[in-house]
PDB file of C-alpha atoms in Angstrom:
ATOM      1  CA  UNK A 872     -29.226  14.492  10.691  1.00 74.00           C
ATOM      2  CA  UNK A 873     -28.287  11.411  11.496  1.00 81.00           C
ATOM      3  CA  UNK A 874     -25.614  10.681  13.988  1.00 88.00           C
ATOM      4  CA  UNK A 875     -23.774   7.896  16.269  1.00 93.00           C
ATOM      5  CA  UNK A 876     -22.689   8.767  19.350  1.00 95.00           C
ATOM      6  CA  UNK A 877     -20.463   6.445  21.395  1.00 96.00           C
ATOM      7  CA  UNK A 878     -19.813   6.335  25.166  1.00 93.00           C
ATOM      8  CA  UNK A 879     -16.030   5.738  25.837  1.00 91.00           C
ATOM      9  CA  UNK A 880     -13.505   6.574  23.578  1.00 93.00           C
ATOM     10  CA  UNK A 881     -11.636   4.332  25.731  1.00 96.00           C
ATOM     11  CA  UNK A 882     -13.473   0.958  28.057  1.00 97.00           C
ATOM     12  CA  UNK A 883     -11.178  -1.515  30.080  1.00 97.00           C
ATOM     13  CA  UNK A 884     -11.881  -4.668  30.890  1.00 97.00           C
ATOM     14  CA  UNK A 885     -10.495  -8.187  32.982  1.00 97.00           C
ATOM     15  CA  UNK A 886     -10.470 -11.187  31.093  1.00 97.00           C
ATOM     16  CA  UNK A 887     -13.932 -12.992  31.731  1.00 97.00           C
ATOM     17  CA  UNK A 888     -15.625 -10.290  33.105  1.00 98.00           C
ATOM     18  CA  UNK A 889     -19.051  -8.251  30.700  1.00 97.00           C
ATOM     19  CA  UNK A 890     -17.881  -5.899  27.763  1.00 98.00           C
ATOM     20  CA  UNK A 891     -20.202  -3.290  27.223  1.00 98.00           C
ATOM     21  CA  UNK A 892     -20.027  -0.756  24.728  1.00 98.00           C
ATOM     22  CA  UNK A 893     -22.487   2.023  24.420  1.00 97.00           C
ATOM     23  CA  UNK A 894     -23.926   3.493  21.212  1.00 97.00           C
ATOM     24  CA  UNK A 895     -26.980   5.409  20.895  1.00 96.00           C
ATOM     25  CA  UNK A 896     -28.043   7.197  17.314  1.00 94.00           C
ATOM     26  CA  UNK A 897     -31.161  10.088  16.130  1.00 90.00           C
ATOM     27  CA  UNK A 898     -32.758   9.316  13.117  1.00 81.00           C
ATOM     28  CA  UNK A 899     -35.801  10.704  11.624  1.00 74.00           C
ATOM     29  CA  UNK A 900     -37.031   7.905  10.503  1.00 75.00           C
ATOM     30  CA  UNK A 901     -36.410   3.813  11.109  1.00 75.00           C
ATOM     31  CA  UNK A 902     -32.669   3.113  11.359  1.00 82.00           C
ATOM     32  CA  UNK A 903     -30.302   0.456  10.330  1.00 88.00           C
ATOM     33  CA  UNK A 904     -27.438  -0.350  13.332  1.00 91.00           C
ATOM     34  CA  UNK A 905     -24.513  -1.937  12.518  1.00 93.00           C
ATOM     35  CA  UNK A 906     -21.829  -2.683  15.252  1.00 96.00           C
ATOM     36  CA  UNK A 907     -18.352  -3.019  13.253  1.00 95.00           C
ATOM     37  CA  UNK A 908     -14.934  -4.614  14.905  1.00 95.00           C
ATOM     38  CA  UNK A 909     -11.492  -3.442  13.982  1.00 91.00           C
ATOM     39  CA  UNK A 910      -8.339  -5.216  15.260  1.00 90.00           C
ATOM     40  CA  UNK A 911      -5.118  -3.548  15.078  1.00 84.00           C
ATOM     41  CA  UNK A 912      -3.911  -3.357  10.980  1.00 77.00           C
ATOM     42  CA  UNK A 913      -7.120  -5.464   9.719  1.00 81.00           C
ATOM     43  CA  UNK A 914      -9.927  -3.757   7.701  1.00 83.00           C
ATOM     44  CA  UNK A 915     -13.454  -3.331   9.176  1.00 90.00           C
ATOM     45  CA  UNK A 916     -16.019  -5.971   9.963  1.00 91.00           C
ATOM     46  CA  UNK A 917     -19.353  -6.832  10.292  1.00 91.00           C
ATOM     47  CA  UNK A 918     -20.410  -8.075  14.034  1.00 95.00           C
ATOM     48  CA  UNK A 919     -23.853  -7.838  13.726  1.00 93.00           C
ATOM     49  CA  UNK A 920     -26.598  -5.594  12.353  1.00 90.00           C
ATOM     50  CA  UNK A 921     -30.139  -4.758  12.836  1.00 90.00           C
ATOM     51  CA  UNK A 922     -32.869  -3.971  10.121  1.00 83.00           C
ATOM     52  CA  UNK A 923     -36.377  -3.717  11.678  1.00 77.00           C
ATOM     53  CA  UNK A 924     -36.154  -7.788  12.794  1.00 75.00           C
ATOM     54  CA  UNK A 925     -35.901  -9.075  16.481  1.00 84.00           C
ATOM     55  CA  UNK A 926     -34.419  -6.263  18.719  1.00 89.00           C
ATOM     56  CA  UNK A 927     -32.079  -8.205  19.871  1.00 94.00           C
ATOM     57  CA  UNK A 928     -28.995  -9.091  17.546  1.00 94.00           C
ATOM     58  CA  UNK A 929     -26.676 -12.390  18.155  1.00 95.00           C
ATOM     59  CA  UNK A 930     -23.310 -11.294  16.172  1.00 94.00           C
ATOM     60  CA  UNK A 931     -19.883 -12.922  15.516  1.00 93.00           C
ATOM     61  CA  UNK A 932     -17.478 -14.342  18.629  1.00 93.00           C
ATOM     62  CA  UNK A 933     -20.266 -14.375  21.061  1.00 96.00           C
ATOM     63  CA  UNK A 934     -21.354 -10.354  20.729  1.00 97.00           C
ATOM     64  CA  UNK A 935     -24.977  -9.622  20.948  1.00 97.00           C
ATOM     65  CA  UNK A 936     -26.889  -5.842  20.808  1.00 97.00           C
ATOM     66  CA  UNK A 937     -30.236  -5.056  21.351  1.00 95.00           C
ATOM     67  CA  UNK A 938     -32.415  -2.324  19.627  1.00 93.00           C
ATOM     68  CA  UNK A 939     -34.166   0.383  21.668  1.00 93.00           C
ATOM     69  CA  UNK A 940     -36.059   2.198  20.424  1.00 90.00           C
ATOM     70  CA  UNK A 941     -37.354   4.349  23.346  1.00 91.00           C
ATOM     71  CA  UNK A 942     -33.442   4.641  24.764  1.00 93.00           C
ATOM     72  CA  UNK A 943     -32.266   4.825  20.710  1.00 93.00           C
ATOM     73  CA  UNK A 944     -29.996   3.262  21.601  1.00 95.00           C
ATOM     74  CA  UNK A 945     -27.910  -0.075  20.617  1.00 96.00           C
ATOM     75  CA  UNK A 946     -25.914  -1.322  23.091  1.00 97.00           C
ATOM     76  CA  UNK A 947     -22.882  -4.098  21.984  1.00 98.00           C
ATOM     77  CA  UNK A 948     -21.959  -6.535  25.006  1.00 98.00           C
ATOM     78  CA  UNK A 949     -20.391  -9.639  25.163  1.00 98.00           C
ATOM     79  CA  UNK A 950     -20.717 -11.549  28.417  1.00 97.00           C
ATOM     80  CA  UNK A 951     -17.040 -12.728  28.860  1.00 97.00           C
ATOM     81  CA  UNK A 952     -14.487 -10.840  27.735  1.00 97.00           C
ATOM     82  CA  UNK A 953     -11.815 -12.513  25.546  1.00 97.00           C
ATOM     83  CA  UNK A 954      -8.547 -10.864  25.000  1.00 96.00           C
ATOM     84  CA  UNK A 955      -8.616 -11.637  21.437  1.00 95.00           C
ATOM     85  CA  UNK A 956     -11.493  -8.901  21.857  1.00 97.00           C
ATOM     86  CA  UNK A 957      -8.743  -6.149  22.512  1.00 96.00           C
ATOM     87  CA  UNK A 958      -9.842  -3.964  19.160  1.00 96.00           C
ATOM     88  CA  UNK A 959     -12.087  -0.927  18.006  1.00 95.00           C
ATOM     89  CA  UNK A 960     -15.348  -1.463  17.898  1.00 97.00           C
ATOM     90  CA  UNK A 961     -17.787   1.218  16.165  1.00 96.00           C
ATOM     91  CA  UNK A 962     -21.124   1.644  15.672  1.00 96.00           C
ATOM     92  CA  UNK A 963     -22.573   3.054  12.253  1.00 94.00           C
ATOM     93  CA  UNK A 964     -25.806   3.996  11.287  1.00 90.00           C
ATOM     94  CA  UNK A 965     -27.191   3.870   7.725  1.00 85.00           C
ATOM     95  CA  UNK A 966     -27.925   7.210   6.719  1.00 70.00           C
ATOM     96  CA  UNK A 967     -31.613   8.958   6.524  1.00 61.00           C
ATOM     97  CA  UNK A 968     -33.639   9.778   3.359  1.00 58.00           C
ATOM     98  CA  UNK A 969     -32.404   6.882   0.736  1.00 59.00           C
ATOM     99  CA  UNK A 970     -28.900   7.319   1.171  1.00 63.00           C
ATOM    100  CA  UNK A 971     -27.000   4.678   0.109  1.00 73.00           C
ATOM    101  CA  UNK A 972     -23.912   4.614   3.208  1.00 83.00           C
ATOM    102  CA  UNK A 973     -22.975   4.476   7.054  1.00 89.00           C
ATOM    103  CA  UNK A 974     -22.812   7.261   8.902  1.00 90.00           C
ATOM    104  CA  UNK A 975     -19.965   5.684  12.035  1.00 94.00           C
ATOM    105  CA  UNK A 976     -19.509   6.955  15.404  1.00 94.00           C
ATOM    106  CA  UNK A 977     -15.939   7.405  16.691  1.00 93.00           C
ATOM    107  CA  UNK A 978     -15.109   4.207  18.350  1.00 95.00           C
ATOM    108  CA  UNK A 979     -14.174   2.711  21.396  1.00 96.00           C
ATOM    109  CA  UNK A 980     -10.868   1.270  21.666  1.00 96.00           C
ATOM    110  CA  UNK A 981     -11.236  -1.791  24.089  1.00 97.00           C
ATOM    111  CA  UNK A 982      -8.586  -3.002  26.040  1.00 97.00           C
ATOM    112  CA  UNK A 983      -8.673  -6.827  28.241  1.00 97.00           C
ATOM    113  CA  UNK A 984      -6.416  -7.448  31.121  1.00 96.00           C
ATOM    114  CA  UNK A 985      -5.472 -10.324  32.841  1.00 94.00           C
TER     115      UNK A 985
ATOM    116  CA  UNK B 525     -14.138 -16.222   2.321  1.00 72.00           C
ATOM    117  CA  UNK B 526     -14.124 -13.739  -0.456  1.00 74.00           C
ATOM    118  CA  UNK B 527     -12.645 -10.203   0.332  1.00 89.00           C
ATOM    119  CA  UNK B 528     -11.926  -7.332  -0.399  1.00 94.00           C
ATOM    120  CA  UNK B 529      -8.710  -6.329  -1.276  1.00 95.00           C
ATOM    121  CA  UNK B 530      -7.384  -2.793  -1.340  1.00 96.00           C
ATOM    122  CA  UNK B 531      -3.526  -1.572  -2.572  1.00 96.00           C
ATOM    123  CA  UNK B 532      -1.346  -0.198  -1.616  1.00 96.00           C
ATOM    124  CA  UNK B 533      -1.743  -0.666   1.835  1.00 94.00           C
ATOM    125  CA  UNK B 534       1.100   2.066   3.192  1.00 96.00           C
ATOM    126  CA  UNK B 535       1.701   5.131   0.391  1.00 97.00           C
ATOM    127  CA  UNK B 536       3.875   8.586   1.216  1.00 98.00           C
ATOM    128  CA  UNK B 537       3.308  11.197  -0.988  1.00 97.00           C
ATOM    129  CA  UNK B 538       4.559  15.234  -1.556  1.00 97.00           C
ATOM    130  CA  UNK B 539       1.085  17.770  -1.844  1.00 97.00           C
ATOM    131  CA  UNK B 540       0.412  18.576  -5.032  1.00 97.00           C
ATOM    132  CA  UNK B 541       1.270  15.089  -6.346  1.00 98.00           C
ATOM    133  CA  UNK B 542      -1.569  12.736  -7.817  1.00 98.00           C
ATOM    134  CA  UNK B 543      -2.618   9.562  -5.678  1.00 98.00           C
ATOM    135  CA  UNK B 544      -4.253   6.323  -6.958  1.00 97.00           C
ATOM    136  CA  UNK B 545      -5.520   4.487  -3.945  1.00 98.00           C
ATOM    137  CA  UNK B 546      -6.843   0.908  -5.396  1.00 97.00           C
ATOM    138  CA  UNK B 547      -9.321  -2.083  -5.111  1.00 97.00           C
ATOM    139  CA  UNK B 548     -10.718  -5.540  -5.491  1.00 96.00           C
ATOM    140  CA  UNK B 549     -14.313  -5.308  -4.761  1.00 95.00           C
ATOM    141  CA  UNK B 550     -15.738  -9.110  -3.993  1.00 93.00           C
ATOM    142  CA  UNK B 551     -16.829 -10.185  -7.383  1.00 90.00           C
ATOM    143  CA  UNK B 552     -19.784 -10.459  -7.333  1.00 87.00           C
ATOM    144  CA  UNK B 553     -20.776  -7.429  -5.721  1.00 91.00           C
ATOM    145  CA  UNK B 554     -22.619  -4.675  -6.993  1.00 88.00           C
ATOM    146  CA  UNK B 555     -22.219  -1.786  -5.162  1.00 90.00           C
ATOM    147  CA  UNK B 556     -18.547  -0.194  -3.792  1.00 93.00           C
ATOM    148  CA  UNK B 557     -17.388   2.240  -1.213  1.00 94.00           C
ATOM    149  CA  UNK B 558     -15.098   4.636  -0.687  1.00 97.00           C
ATOM    150  CA  UNK B 559     -14.582   6.059   3.291  1.00 97.00           C
ATOM    151  CA  UNK B 560     -11.899   7.850   5.389  1.00 96.00           C
ATOM    152  CA  UNK B 561     -10.941   7.879   8.767  1.00 92.00           C
ATOM    153  CA  UNK B 562      -8.531  11.105   9.039  1.00 93.00           C
ATOM    154  CA  UNK B 563      -5.944   9.961  12.365  1.00 89.00           C
ATOM    155  CA  UNK B 564      -8.481  10.211  15.492  1.00 83.00           C
ATOM    156  CA  UNK B 565     -11.601  10.839  13.811  1.00 87.00           C
ATOM    157  CA  UNK B 566     -14.957   8.603  12.833  1.00 89.00           C
ATOM    158  CA  UNK B 567     -14.903   6.960   9.549  1.00 93.00           C
ATOM    159  CA  UNK B 568     -16.304   9.403   6.596  1.00 94.00           C
ATOM    160  CA  UNK B 569     -18.219   8.494   3.889  1.00 94.00           C
ATOM    161  CA  UNK B 570     -16.663   9.785   0.348  1.00 96.00           C
ATOM    162  CA  UNK B 571     -18.719   7.734  -1.896  1.00 95.00           C
ATOM    163  CA  UNK B 572     -20.783   5.028  -3.096  1.00 92.00           C
ATOM    164  CA  UNK B 573     -20.412   3.799  -6.897  1.00 92.00           C
ATOM    165  CA  UNK B 574     -23.349   1.685  -8.625  1.00 89.00           C
ATOM    166  CA  UNK B 575     -24.084   0.302 -12.470  1.00 88.00           C
ATOM    167  CA  UNK B 576     -20.665   2.810 -13.534  1.00 90.00           C
ATOM    168  CA  UNK B 577     -21.237   6.090 -12.365  1.00 92.00           C
ATOM    169  CA  UNK B 578     -21.647   7.486  -8.588  1.00 94.00           C
ATOM    170  CA  UNK B 579     -24.507   7.485  -7.041  1.00 89.00           C
ATOM    171  CA  UNK B 580     -23.914   9.249  -3.866  1.00 89.00           C
ATOM    172  CA  UNK B 581     -21.067  11.416  -2.575  1.00 93.00           C
ATOM    173  CA  UNK B 582     -20.197  13.451   0.219  1.00 93.00           C
ATOM    174  CA  UNK B 583     -19.288  16.916   0.266  1.00 93.00           C
ATOM    175  CA  UNK B 584     -15.537  16.169   0.875  1.00 93.00           C
ATOM    176  CA  UNK B 585     -15.612  14.365  -2.805  1.00 96.00           C
ATOM    177  CA  UNK B 586     -15.014  17.792  -4.282  1.00 93.00           C
ATOM    178  CA  UNK B 587     -13.538  18.017  -8.050  1.00 94.00           C
ATOM    179  CA  UNK B 588      -9.813  16.864  -6.858  1.00 96.00           C
ATOM    180  CA  UNK B 589     -11.052  13.177  -5.848  1.00 97.00           C
ATOM    181  CA  UNK B 590     -12.313  10.169  -8.523  1.00 97.00           C
ATOM    182  CA  UNK B 591     -13.520   7.245  -8.854  1.00 97.00           C
ATOM    183  CA  UNK B 592     -13.388   5.014 -11.776  1.00 95.00           C
ATOM    184  CA  UNK B 593     -14.173   0.803 -12.569  1.00 92.00           C
ATOM    185  CA  UNK B 594     -11.406   0.352 -15.081  1.00 86.00           C
ATOM    186  CA  UNK B 595     -12.214  -2.710 -15.758  1.00 86.00           C
ATOM    187  CA  UNK B 596     -14.577  -5.713 -14.615  1.00 77.00           C
ATOM    188  CA  UNK B 597     -12.635  -6.790 -11.045  1.00 86.00           C
ATOM    189  CA  UNK B 598     -10.870  -2.848 -10.104  1.00 93.00           C
ATOM    190  CA  UNK B 599     -11.891  -0.171  -8.167  1.00 96.00           C
ATOM    191  CA  UNK B 600     -10.328   2.779  -8.280  1.00 97.00           C
ATOM    192  CA  UNK B 601      -9.921   6.431  -6.242  1.00 98.00           C
ATOM    193  CA  UNK B 602      -7.798   8.917  -7.965  1.00 98.00           C
ATOM    194  CA  UNK B 603      -7.013  12.325  -5.586  1.00 97.00           C
ATOM    195  CA  UNK B 604      -5.667  14.814  -8.425  1.00 96.00           C
ATOM    196  CA  UNK B 605      -3.730  17.308  -6.528  1.00 94.00           C
ATOM    197  CA  UNK B 606      -2.916  15.622  -2.428  1.00 97.00           C
ATOM    198  CA  UNK B 607      -3.697  18.117  -0.121  1.00 96.00           C
ATOM    199  CA  UNK B 608      -1.468  17.806   3.460  1.00 97.00           C
ATOM    200  CA  UNK B 609      -5.290  17.212   5.312  1.00 96.00           C
ATOM    201  CA  UNK B 610      -5.760  13.861   2.356  1.00 97.00           C
ATOM    202  CA  UNK B 611      -3.533  12.113   4.594  1.00 97.00           C
ATOM    203  CA  UNK B 612      -5.996   9.531   6.314  1.00 96.00           C
ATOM    204  CA  UNK B 613      -6.591   5.281   5.664  1.00 95.00           C
ATOM    205  CA  UNK B 614      -9.243   5.223   2.820  1.00 97.00           C
ATOM    206  CA  UNK B 615     -11.456   2.244   3.243  1.00 96.00           C
ATOM    207  CA  UNK B 616     -12.854   0.216  -0.146  1.00 97.00           C
ATOM    208  CA  UNK B 617     -16.148  -0.683   0.721  1.00 95.00           C
ATOM    209  CA  UNK B 618     -18.823  -3.085  -1.770  1.00 93.00           C
ATOM    210  CA  UNK B 619     -22.089  -4.777  -1.048  1.00 89.00           C
ATOM    211  CA  UNK B 620     -24.026  -7.491  -2.602  1.00 86.00           C
ATOM    212  CA  UNK B 621     -26.727  -6.826  -4.435  1.00 70.00           C
ATOM    213  CA  UNK B 622     -29.194  -3.963  -6.504  1.00 68.00           C
ATOM    214  CA  UNK B 623     -30.174  -1.756  -3.694  1.00 67.00           C
ATOM    215  CA  UNK B 624     -26.676  -2.079  -1.683  1.00 67.00           C
ATOM    216  CA  UNK B 625     -27.206  -1.181   1.566  1.00 68.00           C
ATOM    217  CA  UNK B 626     -30.770  -0.141   2.208  1.00 67.00           C
ATOM    218  CA  UNK B 627     -32.302  -3.116   0.628  1.00 71.00           C
ATOM    219  CA  UNK B 628     -30.332  -4.627   4.049  1.00 71.00           C
ATOM    220  CA  UNK B 629     -27.073  -5.268   2.119  1.00 79.00           C
ATOM    221  CA  UNK B 630     -23.757  -5.642   4.161  1.00 85.00           C
ATOM    222  CA  UNK B 631     -21.109  -3.683   3.512  1.00 89.00           C
ATOM    223  CA  UNK B 632     -17.557  -5.054   3.243  1.00 91.00           C
ATOM    224  CA  UNK B 633     -14.568  -3.688   3.900  1.00 93.00           C
ATOM    225  CA  UNK B 634     -10.911  -3.815   3.076  1.00 94.00           C
ATOM    226  CA  UNK B 635      -7.772  -3.313   5.010  1.00 92.00           C
ATOM    227  CA  UNK B 636      -7.645  -0.172   3.908  1.00 94.00           C
ATOM    228  CA  UNK B 637      -5.052   2.498   2.352  1.00 96.00           C
ATOM    229  CA  UNK B 638      -2.836   4.264   4.445  1.00 96.00           C
ATOM    230  CA  UNK B 639      -2.438   7.443   2.290  1.00 97.00           C
ATOM    231  CA  UNK B 640       0.732   9.897   3.919  1.00 97.00           C
ATOM    232  CA  UNK B 641       0.830  13.608   2.345  1.00 98.00           C
ATOM    233  CA  UNK B 642       4.369  15.243   3.155  1.00 97.00           C
TER     234      UNK B 642
END
């Protein structure tokens, strides 16, 4: 079965610092991978997705993620954190076996302090 | 920008009561979904719907749950007899085109309906 592990339920960074949110997946077939963000009192918004094209994927708001098959990872990064980046971030993988659904990680809450 | 809208944003119901959560997917989308997130837990897939029928469902989606597209715009989730453990945020979602997620389409989520069963 496919699964997603997000290391660190809470991450805190200073404004202007590098953001690194970790995601590892398990999949028996080449996966599609996604990062979603949830701002307070809002729905899930797609940040970026990997669908077997370029391994370095650029998303909205300056975020990017790199697919590393050898490490089964899809970590999310942003060079310089803004206060507005404070939110919960979810990594997700498409399910194997032809299932048309996403499997989510537990989420990482990002705090940005001045 | 088109968005998925959900009503109500928050509902409190007594255990054993029926609840209907409503969603208006993005207008030209073909795949519809319900996910839920119990407080402090992962977002979980419940069901996907395509061409007026369920295409996939999870083990969570048992006989107390049903979905319907009663007209050309709404997509509903009905919980027949609510239990305390049904308390969660329920997300409706939609994706365009045939093939849904597997065709590389993006799933767009609504803001969620928070259900509290007391």
